[in-house]
């Protein structure tokens, strides 16, 4: 039998025709399923505003890939060929990328079904997902205190940022997992607020090629999921070396770090119903319990520590003395890099050009650029560009930018001196046999703030990252997992931080915490089931 394809006759043995018809049937059946699922997702999205565009195409899915049974959402600052990439900004309102980011390519190769693009803070700048042209993201979590209250009357709380749309989409049951980006806590903070798992990997393990830059030395593609296992499956599928990414960690460095982590994992019996953690040393950094920390969050973290201790883990107080300066250093470095990265959006090279008002002076290019940038960028982005530009001026460079880089190096040194596993990125690391294997601390200083509260204005949003910024400055892997509920009935997250390249170790301990969590406080399966049927009455 001959099939005519593109004007060329191709022989198709009769034995294969049944397979062709079967594949055709399965593809059409899948397409119908995708359309039905997309309709369900859009109905859920009306209550959360988590997604800003939706996919109804399958795009040649790999039915036998490791991700073939997963639905995934992509943060709107990660390039996709078949969906817009707006970065939640008026500057890129009409932009659709001609290529997929490497992480998206890996997802498709693994068979993942991409359902749409997730809302985010504009260009990833924010902690509460309120800086978006698409509007704020509403946290879909159902507090036990409001079970009998109709959805329309429940309090609206932030989903966290900047990857709030990714977290809310997972928490609301729209997808199994989502990609986000983490610059200073933008994956871990939303995961904590929404009661899900969020991983910021070691810097350089997941390719940044195709990710719209905020701060190049800090940006990481992260993974959010319903469970640690889901996050780990996605992470393993997208964390391969990419030669297109100049910041990608070299294969030899990856192998060296993996070997060090596996030597420790081999001493832990974590796959048992009652794991043996007697060889695990957990550091409790005293600087991560500031006076701003809500006391009920401390209670939830203490319960996690008690459970780990009952499994044999050694709890060791440690000090990271440079931590109090981390937030200040972060905002200097991040805004300076953002100022440089966003200089390209002038309406001529990149970005949507805004026409000048009648009578405006068009003789000076600066006037054209300034009008486009003022109209295209939101208030938060403009503020950070101004701060970063000032930090890079000749008068401020030494006192601000270089000083922030010195603080960053001290923070890295603090972490290296406390970990027992040596830093594989260093040519001559100094092992510390008396060090700890992981650090454990609260993911956030509070539960999700109300969208109409004072916490989302003034300095409040900038303080949300105080717990997550140090690991970002050091480029270390950190995963936030649910740790129970605070007194107000909203989720609390706990973060596990490891040495660079110890991503499998932090996920492994995250799995132990997930498995031994207090079911009376939080049951993720029940929450996910409830969220899949949001009451919109």
PDB file of N, CA and C in Angstrom, residues 281 414-422 429-437:
ATOM      1  N   UNK A 281      23.360  14.463  59.533  1.00  0.00           N
ATOM      2  CA  UNK A 281      23.590  15.612  60.419  1.00  0.00           C
ATOM      3  C   UNK A 281      22.846  16.818  59.835  1.00  0.00           C
ATOM      4  N   UNK A 414      30.385  30.979  54.254  1.00  0.00           N
ATOM      5  CA  UNK A 414      29.642  30.501  55.428  1.00  0.00           C
ATOM      6  C   UNK A 414      29.045  29.125  55.169  1.00  0.00           C
ATOM      7  N   UNK A 415      28.392  28.974  54.022  1.00  0.00           N
ATOM      8  CA  UNK A 415      27.784  27.682  53.695  1.00  0.00           C
ATOM      9  C   UNK A 415      28.853  26.592  53.559  1.00  0.00           C
ATOM     10  N   UNK A 416      29.919  26.880  52.813  1.00  0.00           N
ATOM     11  CA  UNK A 416      30.962  25.871  52.584  1.00  0.00           C
ATOM     12  C   UNK A 416      31.604  25.411  53.884  1.00  0.00           C
ATOM     13  N   UNK A 417      31.781  26.337  54.824  1.00  0.00           N
ATOM     14  CA  UNK A 417      32.440  25.983  56.088  1.00  0.00           C
ATOM     15  C   UNK A 417      31.541  25.152  56.994  1.00  0.00           C
ATOM     16  N   UNK A 418      30.239  25.155  56.745  1.00  0.00           N
ATOM     17  CA  UNK A 418      29.322  24.389  57.587  1.00  0.00           C
ATOM     18  C   UNK A 418      28.955  23.036  57.015  1.00  0.00           C
ATOM     19  N   UNK A 419      29.141  22.846  55.704  1.00  0.00           N
ATOM     20  CA  UNK A 419      28.762  21.571  55.094  1.00  0.00           C
ATOM     21  C   UNK A 419      29.885  20.548  55.200  1.00  0.00           C
ATOM     22  N   UNK A 420      29.485  19.302  55.432  1.00  0.00           N
ATOM     23  CA  UNK A 420      30.460  18.210  55.469  1.00  0.00           C
ATOM     24  C   UNK A 420      30.859  17.814  54.049  1.00  0.00           C
ATOM     25  N   UNK A 421      29.933  17.923  53.107  1.00  0.00           N
ATOM     26  CA  UNK A 421      30.225  17.603  51.715  1.00  0.00           C
ATOM     27  C   UNK A 421      30.995  18.766  51.092  1.00  0.00           C
ATOM     28  N   UNK A 422      32.129  18.531  50.450  1.00  0.00           N
ATOM     29  CA  UNK A 422      32.900  19.625  49.846  1.00  0.00           C
ATOM     30  C   UNK A 422      32.186  20.200  48.625  1.00  0.00           C
ATOM     31  N   UNK A 429      38.676  22.171  47.370  1.00  0.00           N
ATOM     32  CA  UNK A 429      37.768  22.364  48.505  1.00  0.00           C
ATOM     33  C   UNK A 429      38.362  21.815  49.796  1.00  0.00           C
ATOM     34  N   UNK A 430      37.981  22.438  50.913  1.00  0.00           N
ATOM     35  CA  UNK A 430      38.450  21.994  52.225  1.00  0.00           C
ATOM     36  C   UNK A 430      37.321  21.250  52.926  1.00  0.00           C
ATOM     37  N   UNK A 431      37.379  19.929  52.996  1.00  0.00           N
ATOM     38  CA  UNK A 431      36.307  19.168  53.647  1.00  0.00           C
ATOM     39  C   UNK A 431      36.245  19.456  55.139  1.00  0.00           C
ATOM     40  N   UNK A 432      35.045  19.437  55.681  1.00  0.00           N
ATOM     41  CA  UNK A 432      34.828  19.666  57.109  1.00  0.00           C
ATOM     42  C   UNK A 432      34.171  18.424  57.698  1.00  0.00           C
ATOM     43  N   UNK A 433      34.955  17.503  58.272  1.00  0.00           N
ATOM     44  CA  UNK A 433      34.382  16.246  58.779  1.00  0.00           C
ATOM     45  C   UNK A 433      33.367  16.457  59.899  1.00  0.00           C
ATOM     46  N   UNK A 434      33.414  17.619  60.556  1.00  0.00           N
ATOM     47  CA  UNK A 434      32.475  17.898  61.649  1.00  0.00           C
ATOM     48  C   UNK A 434      31.284  18.725  61.170  1.00  0.00           C
ATOM     49  N   UNK A 435      31.173  18.924  59.859  1.00  0.00           N
ATOM     50  CA  UNK A 435      30.090  19.745  59.321  1.00  0.00           C
ATOM     51  C   UNK A 435      28.772  19.004  59.252  1.00  0.00           C
ATOM     52  N   UNK A 436      27.768  19.675  58.712  1.00  0.00           N
ATOM     53  CA  UNK A 436      26.432  19.093  58.583  1.00  0.00           C
ATOM     54  C   UNK A 436      26.192  18.701  57.124  1.00  0.00           C
ATOM     55  N   UNK A 437      25.156  17.893  56.914  1.00  0.00           N
ATOM     56  CA  UNK A 437      24.849  17.414  55.565  1.00  0.00           C
ATOM     57  C   UNK A 437      23.814  18.304  54.874  1.00  0.00           C
TER      58      UNK A 437
END
